[in-house]
Amino acid sequence: MAVTKTHPISSTLNLALEYILNPKKTDEKLLVSSYGCSPETADIEFGWTREKAQNFRGKHLARHLIQSFEPGETTPEQAHEIGMRLAQEVLGGKYEFVLTTHIDRGHIHNHIIFNAVSFVDYKKYQSNKLSYRFIRQTSDNLCEEYGLSVIRNPKSKGKSYIEHTAAKQGKSWKAQLKMAVDINISRAKDFDEFLRLMEQSGYKVKRQNKNISFCTDGRERYMRSKTLGDDYTVEAIKERIAGRARKITALKINRRINLIIDIQDCIKAQESKGYEHWTKMNNLKQAAKTLNFLTENNITTYEDLEKSAERTHKDFDSISEKIKSVEKQINTTALLIKNVETYSRLKPVMDKYKKAKNKEQFKEKYRAEITLFEAAFKELKNAHYPPVKELRQSYSKLTEEKEKLYEEYKKCKSKAAEIDVVKSNVETLLGASHKPSREKSAFLE
C-alpha cells in the first residue's frame, strides 16, 4: 500500500531539494535519480525553464509529491523504481524532476520534486482534484503491479471514504436504508403499502410535497430518499413498484454490446419481479446484438471467435508498444532540445569566462550560467545532434505521429473490449463458463 500527497513549493526550493537529497536519508545518495536536470543544479535549471515561460504568472516554483509505503512491504530499490515510474507516467516526460527514496524512518517513502513549468511547451502544471486523482490512481496501479497492497477509495459525490467502507461492510445507515427500500419495493403492491412496510421495518416516514424522508430511533435528522440515488425518488419508487423498473445507470442499454446478466446470481432480480422482467428483456437484446456482431464479422465457430479475439488483442498490444516507443523518442528529443539550447545560449558567457583576467570573480558573478553550461556540455559531449530547428521539426512530427497512434489505440481498445464481451456472451448462451466442446463449436451453422 502506498499513500500519496502533494503540496506546492512557493519559496526556498533549494532548501527543499537539499532536504530530500540528504545522504543520510538516501543511503549516501544511492537512492537519488533525476530527469531533465542534475540533482545538484535542479533549482537553477527549474528557474531557467520558468524564465523561458513568458506567460508564466504562477506563484509556485515547484511541487513536492510524497509516496509512502507500508512498513516492511517493499525494498528501497523497488520503492525507488516505483517512484521513477510514477513520476514518468504522471509528468509525461515534460517536467524536470528529482526523485529520492528515504530509508531513515520506519517506513520507506519517495520524494519527487518537479518543476511547476514544462521545459517542453513551457506550460504550467495544473494541480487540481483531477490531477491528484490521476496521481493516486497511477500509484495504486503500480502497487498492484508490484504485488503490494492497495486501499481503493472510490469517492462518489456525497459519500465519504468512511461511509464507503462502512457501506461495503453493510454497516452504513445509508446502506441499510437503501437495502430496506429495495426489499420493500419488491414486496409492495402500491406506494401506500410500501410506506406501511417501511414503518413496519422500523423507519419513521415523513412526506413533504414531492419528497419522502426516513428516520429511525436514535437519529436526529431525516434522510430524503432521493439522496440514495436516481432510483429512489418518489416517482422512481412508484415506477419500480408498478413493474416499470427504471434502468439502473450501471446497466443502461446502449448501442454497445453489454454482458448478459446471470439472473440466478442477480439478487435484485430475485427480489423484484419487475427487475427480473427487465433483465430478461435486456438479455434478449444483448443476445441479438451478439449474434449481429458474429454475422457481420463472418464468425461461425467458437474457434473463429477465439482467433479473432487473439488477433484483436495482438493489434492492441502492438499499437501500445508503438506509442511507448514514440513517447520515448519524444522525451529524448525534448531533452536534447533543452540541452542544445542551453549550450548555445550560454556559450558566449563561457567564452568570456575563459578570457577573463579574474576568473574567480567572473565565476562568482555568473555561477548559475556556468553551472548550467557545464551540465549541458556534459550531456552533449558524446552525442551527435542536428541543429535545433531540425530537432524541433522532428519533435513536431513525433507528436503528430503519437496523436494518430492514440486515435488508433482508442479504436483497438474499444474493439478488444467489445469482442471480450461477445466471447463471454457466447459462452453464457452455450451454457458454459469455459471453452465449448467441438460439438458446440459450429454455433451459427
XYZ file of C-alpha atoms in Angstrom:
445
model
C 0.000 0.000 0.000
C 1.301 3.470 -0.872
C -0.167 6.750 0.349
C 0.380 9.861 -1.772
C 0.158 13.556 -1.011
C 1.334 16.705 -2.758
C 1.959 20.325 -1.842
C 3.350 23.360 -3.654
C 6.762 24.930 -3.057
C 6.442 28.714 -3.175
C 9.898 29.603 -1.836
C 13.186 28.061 -0.657
C 13.211 25.467 -3.443
C 16.925 24.963 -2.851
C 16.289 24.050 0.792
C 13.580 21.556 -0.167
C 15.953 19.897 -2.640
C 18.732 19.927 -0.078
C 16.439 18.140 2.383
C 15.377 15.325 0.045
C 18.989 14.851 -1.187
C 20.335 14.303 2.354
C 22.926 11.471 2.069
C 21.917 10.035 5.458
C 18.345 9.602 4.248
C 19.158 8.292 0.762
C 21.824 5.661 1.538
C 24.645 8.070 0.681
C 22.739 9.259 -2.428
C 22.486 5.768 -3.930
C 18.704 6.255 -3.971
C 18.741 9.502 -5.977
C 17.597 9.951 -9.591
C 16.578 12.839 -11.794
C 15.098 13.639 -15.176
C 15.794 16.650 -17.362
C 18.182 18.133 -14.839
C 21.016 17.362 -12.477
C 20.054 16.848 -8.807
C 22.752 19.303 -7.695
C 21.623 22.097 -10.036
C 17.887 21.381 -10.210
C 16.825 24.656 -8.556
C 18.817 26.676 -11.109
C 17.530 24.622 -14.048
C 13.946 24.885 -12.796
C 14.394 28.658 -12.639
C 15.729 28.935 -16.177
C 12.782 26.946 -17.510
C 10.330 29.211 -15.688
C 12.081 32.293 -17.084
C 11.615 30.970 -20.625
C 7.887 30.598 -19.967
C 6.927 34.173 -20.854
C 3.269 33.740 -19.909
C 4.000 32.095 -16.570
C 2.259 34.007 -13.773
C 2.226 31.291 -11.108
C 3.408 31.890 -7.558
C 4.661 28.305 -7.100
C 8.204 27.324 -8.055
C 7.662 23.582 -7.974
C 5.537 20.803 -6.495
C 6.513 18.203 -3.935
C 4.972 14.727 -4.267
C 5.439 12.212 -1.433
C 4.705 8.500 -1.845
C 4.815 6.491 1.417
C 4.801 2.692 1.625
C 3.550 0.283 4.284
C 6.397 -0.697 6.675
C 8.146 -3.894 5.588
C 6.144 -4.226 2.359
C 8.817 -3.196 -0.134
C 12.569 -2.726 -0.507
C 14.327 0.642 -1.012
C 15.340 -0.354 -4.548
C 11.811 -1.428 -5.508
C 10.282 1.684 -3.937
C 12.702 3.852 -5.942
C 11.777 2.015 -9.139
C 8.064 2.519 -8.434
C 8.706 6.204 -7.704
C 10.517 6.668 -11.021
C 7.682 5.032 -12.952
C 5.133 7.136 -11.062
C 6.965 10.363 -11.938
C 7.357 9.357 -15.583
C 3.693 8.429 -16.025
C 2.309 11.422 -14.136
C 4.608 14.039 -15.680
C 4.809 12.522 -19.157
C 8.450 13.451 -19.723
C 7.641 17.172 -19.835
C 8.803 18.364 -16.410
C 12.221 18.276 -14.773
C 12.166 16.344 -11.521
C 14.365 14.956 -8.768
C 13.422 11.664 -7.122
C 14.864 10.420 -3.830
C 13.936 7.450 -1.625
C 14.265 7.948 2.132
C 15.040 4.979 4.369
C 15.768 6.764 7.656
C 12.324 6.179 9.183
C 10.116 3.202 9.970
C 8.530 3.364 6.520
C 10.181 3.796 3.126
C 8.956 6.816 1.211
C 9.699 8.642 -2.032
C 10.121 12.380 -2.525
C 9.539 13.766 -6.025
C 10.117 17.486 -6.558
C 9.179 18.620 -10.049
C 9.159 21.970 -11.815
C 5.967 23.998 -11.938
C 6.551 24.609 -15.666
C 7.176 22.182 -18.524
C 10.519 22.522 -20.298
C 8.867 21.165 -23.469
C 5.994 23.596 -24.061
C 6.523 25.959 -21.051
C 3.003 25.346 -19.808
C 2.181 25.451 -16.105
C 1.426 22.189 -14.306
C -2.274 22.168 -13.429
C -2.778 20.903 -9.881
C -6.392 20.108 -9.043
C -8.621 17.286 -7.835
C -8.480 15.586 -11.220
C -4.678 15.644 -11.452
C -4.330 14.390 -7.876
C -6.822 11.587 -8.559
C -4.639 10.566 -11.506
C -1.558 10.529 -9.259
C -3.306 8.368 -6.674
C -4.767 6.020 -9.305
C -1.386 5.616 -11.016
C 0.304 4.905 -7.687
C -2.343 2.299 -6.821
C -1.989 0.621 -10.221
C 1.785 0.414 -9.833
C 1.433 -1.049 -6.338
C -0.901 -3.720 -7.691
C 1.557 -4.487 -10.489
C 4.355 -4.989 -7.942
C 2.184 -7.121 -5.680
C 1.762 -4.511 -2.933
C -1.494 -3.997 -1.053
C -3.876 -1.267 -2.177
C -6.743 0.536 -0.417
C -9.151 1.701 -3.058
C -11.016 4.897 -2.229
C -13.587 5.499 -4.959
C -15.253 8.637 -3.637
C -18.554 9.472 -5.256
C -20.453 12.691 -4.766
C -21.872 12.910 -1.273
C -20.146 9.812 0.106
C -17.115 9.953 2.378
C -14.383 7.311 2.481
C -15.581 6.148 5.923
C -19.125 5.825 4.630
C -17.898 3.969 1.547
C -16.008 1.454 3.696
C -18.971 1.033 6.032
C -21.278 0.539 3.064
C -19.049 -2.227 1.715
C -19.277 -3.957 5.080
C -23.039 -3.399 5.281
C -22.753 -1.198 8.368
C -23.664 2.204 6.929
C -27.098 3.523 7.972
C -27.490 4.882 4.473
C -26.672 1.449 3.001
C -29.146 -0.209 5.396
C -31.870 2.264 4.432
C -31.197 1.641 0.751
C -31.461 -2.112 1.298
C -34.744 -1.719 3.237
C -36.222 0.417 0.451
C -35.201 -2.150 -2.208
C -36.689 -5.047 -0.256
C -39.970 -3.278 0.493
C -40.333 -2.104 -3.107
C -40.218 -5.749 -4.205
C -42.921 -6.655 -1.619
C -45.333 -3.737 -2.039
C -48.349 -3.720 -4.339
C -48.624 0.082 -4.331
C -46.916 3.146 -2.876
C -49.096 3.315 0.263
C -48.305 -0.292 1.111
C -44.620 0.462 0.574
C -44.812 3.229 3.207
C -46.536 0.881 5.654
C -43.878 -1.761 5.089
C -41.148 0.810 5.754
C -42.822 1.723 9.050
C -43.093 -1.963 9.958
C -39.345 -2.244 9.224
C -38.673 0.311 11.973
C -38.457 3.520 9.922
C -40.278 6.776 10.624
C -41.784 8.202 7.443
C -42.294 11.887 6.635
C -43.892 13.112 3.410
C -43.070 16.617 2.160
C -44.659 17.706 -1.102
C -42.936 15.557 -3.727
C -40.306 14.234 -1.344
C -40.227 11.470 1.211
C -37.845 11.131 4.177
C -36.936 8.360 6.598
C -35.518 8.233 10.094
C -35.031 5.714 12.909
C -34.878 5.908 16.689
C -31.567 7.320 17.842
C -31.123 9.537 14.775
C -31.855 13.261 14.902
C -32.255 14.001 11.206
C -34.425 12.529 8.488
C -32.854 11.486 5.192
C -34.622 12.154 1.916
C -34.975 9.064 -0.253
C -33.667 10.884 -3.333
C -30.252 11.242 -1.667
C -29.897 7.469 -2.108
C -29.764 7.915 -5.889
C -31.868 8.484 -9.005
C -33.736 5.215 -8.451
C -35.033 6.349 -5.041
C -37.044 9.460 -5.812
C -40.797 9.214 -5.118
C -41.519 8.977 -8.837
C -38.868 6.296 -9.358
C -40.100 4.220 -6.409
C -43.668 4.328 -7.739
C -42.466 3.247 -11.192
C -40.475 0.352 -9.728
C -43.450 -0.808 -7.651
C -45.681 -0.659 -10.728
C -43.282 -3.024 -12.507
C -41.815 -0.365 -14.826
C -38.312 -0.881 -13.413
C -36.001 2.002 -14.076
C -32.825 1.193 -15.920
C -30.098 1.494 -13.332
C -27.150 3.531 -14.560
C -24.650 0.666 -14.378
C -26.894 -1.463 -16.620
C -28.190 1.089 -19.125
C -28.833 -0.322 -22.575
C -26.964 1.480 -25.311
C -25.586 0.738 -28.722
C -22.670 -1.193 -27.284
C -22.906 -4.884 -26.534
C -23.174 -5.458 -22.780
C -22.608 -8.600 -20.766
C -25.589 -10.891 -20.378
C -26.800 -10.866 -16.779
C -26.904 -14.130 -14.845
C -30.401 -13.946 -13.341
C -29.681 -16.735 -10.843
C -26.825 -14.734 -9.326
C -28.645 -11.377 -9.527
C -30.071 -10.549 -6.082
C -32.119 -7.633 -7.441
C -33.816 -9.940 -9.955
C -34.658 -12.416 -7.226
C -36.189 -9.712 -5.042
C -38.085 -7.791 -7.724
C -40.299 -9.314 -10.440
C -40.159 -6.034 -12.335
C -36.374 -6.060 -12.333
C -36.332 -9.755 -13.321
C -38.538 -8.960 -16.303
C -36.270 -6.069 -17.335
C -33.214 -8.324 -17.006
C -34.720 -10.988 -19.270
C -35.635 -8.402 -21.901
C -32.167 -6.874 -21.681
C -30.584 -10.322 -22.139
C -32.636 -10.949 -25.284
C -31.452 -7.652 -26.762
C -27.838 -8.370 -25.860
C -28.101 -11.850 -27.376
C -29.411 -10.286 -30.602
C -26.583 -7.743 -30.653
C -24.073 -10.543 -30.069
C -25.490 -12.555 -32.958
C -25.389 -9.497 -35.239
C -21.721 -8.959 -34.359
C -20.875 -12.570 -35.240
C -22.769 -12.365 -38.533
C -21.274 -9.007 -39.570
C -17.763 -10.279 -38.835
C -18.356 -13.650 -40.534
C -17.608 -15.601 -37.351
C -19.342 -19.001 -37.491
C -17.482 -21.141 -34.928
C -16.106 -20.701 -31.456
C -12.610 -21.330 -32.811
C -13.107 -18.412 -35.238
C -14.177 -16.245 -32.319
C -11.099 -17.199 -30.295
C -8.784 -16.445 -33.220
C -10.496 -13.115 -33.865
C -10.158 -12.161 -30.184
C -6.488 -13.166 -30.213
C -5.797 -11.056 -33.340
C -7.620 -8.086 -31.834
C -5.598 -8.236 -28.614
C -2.349 -8.604 -30.577
C -3.228 -5.462 -32.559
C -3.980 -3.643 -29.296
C -0.652 -4.746 -27.751
C 1.206 -3.763 -30.921
C -0.236 -0.240 -31.026
C 0.508 0.166 -27.306
C 4.166 -0.708 -27.882
C 4.362 1.740 -30.798
C 3.003 4.533 -28.597
C 5.576 3.749 -25.888
C 8.370 3.830 -28.487
C 7.233 7.195 -29.905
C 6.841 8.664 -26.396
C 10.400 7.593 -25.602
C 11.657 9.328 -28.769
C 9.655 12.454 -27.890
C 11.178 12.608 -24.394
C 14.691 12.042 -25.741
C 14.244 14.752 -28.374
C 12.799 17.201 -25.826
C 15.798 16.723 -23.536
C 18.196 17.131 -26.433
C 16.492 20.391 -27.478
C 16.766 21.701 -23.929
C 20.473 20.901 -23.642
C 21.345 22.219 -27.118
C 19.521 25.499 -26.470
C 21.171 25.878 -23.053
C 24.597 25.186 -24.560
C 24.086 27.643 -27.432
C 22.673 30.398 -25.241
C 25.372 30.211 -22.563
C 28.419 29.547 -24.733
C 29.157 33.301 -25.052
C 29.269 33.503 -21.231
C 31.690 30.582 -21.134
C 33.884 32.180 -23.819
C 34.080 35.382 -21.741
C 34.921 33.310 -18.673
C 37.900 31.755 -20.459
C 39.207 35.193 -21.410
C 38.503 36.824 -18.038
C 41.556 38.026 -16.113
C 39.930 37.434 -12.735
C 38.250 34.082 -13.298
C 37.158 33.645 -9.667
C 35.346 36.970 -9.625
C 33.725 36.253 -13.008
C 32.660 32.767 -11.907
C 31.125 34.112 -8.718
C 29.087 36.616 -10.716
C 27.922 34.097 -13.345
C 27.902 30.943 -11.241
C 24.401 29.849 -12.328
C 25.124 30.320 -16.046
C 28.447 28.481 -15.869
C 26.904 25.613 -13.888
C 24.111 25.180 -16.428
C 26.524 25.325 -19.358
C 28.730 22.646 -17.846
C 25.699 20.414 -17.183
C 24.507 20.798 -20.789
C 28.008 20.250 -22.148
C 28.313 17.058 -20.123
C 25.067 15.705 -21.625
C 26.065 16.643 -25.191
C 29.721 15.653 -25.003
C 29.335 12.294 -26.722
C 26.087 12.995 -28.565
C 25.604 13.693 -32.252
C 22.784 16.113 -32.835
C 21.373 18.235 -35.702
C 20.536 21.963 -35.395
C 17.734 22.990 -33.019
C 15.449 23.816 -35.950
C 15.654 20.244 -37.208
C 15.186 18.883 -33.698
C 12.006 20.925 -33.277
C 10.687 19.697 -36.628
C 11.417 16.136 -35.552
C 9.621 16.756 -32.256
C 6.530 18.086 -34.070
C 6.423 15.065 -36.399
C 6.742 12.674 -33.483
C 3.935 14.470 -31.642
C 1.675 14.225 -34.701
C 2.535 10.535 -35.039
C 1.658 9.985 -31.381
C -1.738 11.675 -31.821
C -2.547 9.430 -34.808
C -1.454 6.355 -32.885
C -3.684 7.355 -29.978
C -6.703 7.514 -32.269
C -5.866 4.019 -33.491
C -5.262 2.961 -29.883
C -8.767 4.069 -28.851
C -10.334 2.082 -31.685
C -8.303 -1.036 -30.867
C -9.141 -0.736 -27.178
C -12.869 -0.438 -27.919
C -12.733 -3.369 -30.342
C -10.858 -5.556 -27.835
C -13.382 -4.760 -25.093
C -16.279 -5.490 -27.462
C -15.011 -8.877 -28.610
C -14.302 -9.894 -24.995
C -17.950 -9.186 -24.151
C -19.111 -11.094 -27.239
C -16.939 -14.078 -26.280
C -18.339 -14.076 -22.743
C -21.914 -13.805 -24.044
C -21.404 -16.700 -26.451
C -20.117 -18.893 -23.627
C -23.107 -17.913 -21.474
C -25.574 -18.619 -24.287
C -23.996 -22.004 -24.884
C -24.342 -22.766 -21.187
C -20.628 -22.946 -20.440
C -18.179 -20.860 -18.470
C -15.298 -22.476 -20.343
C -14.396 -23.209 -23.945
C -17.298 -25.079 -25.587
C -16.796 -28.577 -26.878
C -16.323 -29.166 -30.602
C -19.930 -30.327 -30.858
C -20.976 -26.809 -29.811
C -18.348 -25.028 -31.887
C -20.381 -24.506 -35.028
C -22.896 -22.293 -33.233
C -24.004 -20.397 -36.329
C -24.379 -23.323 -38.704
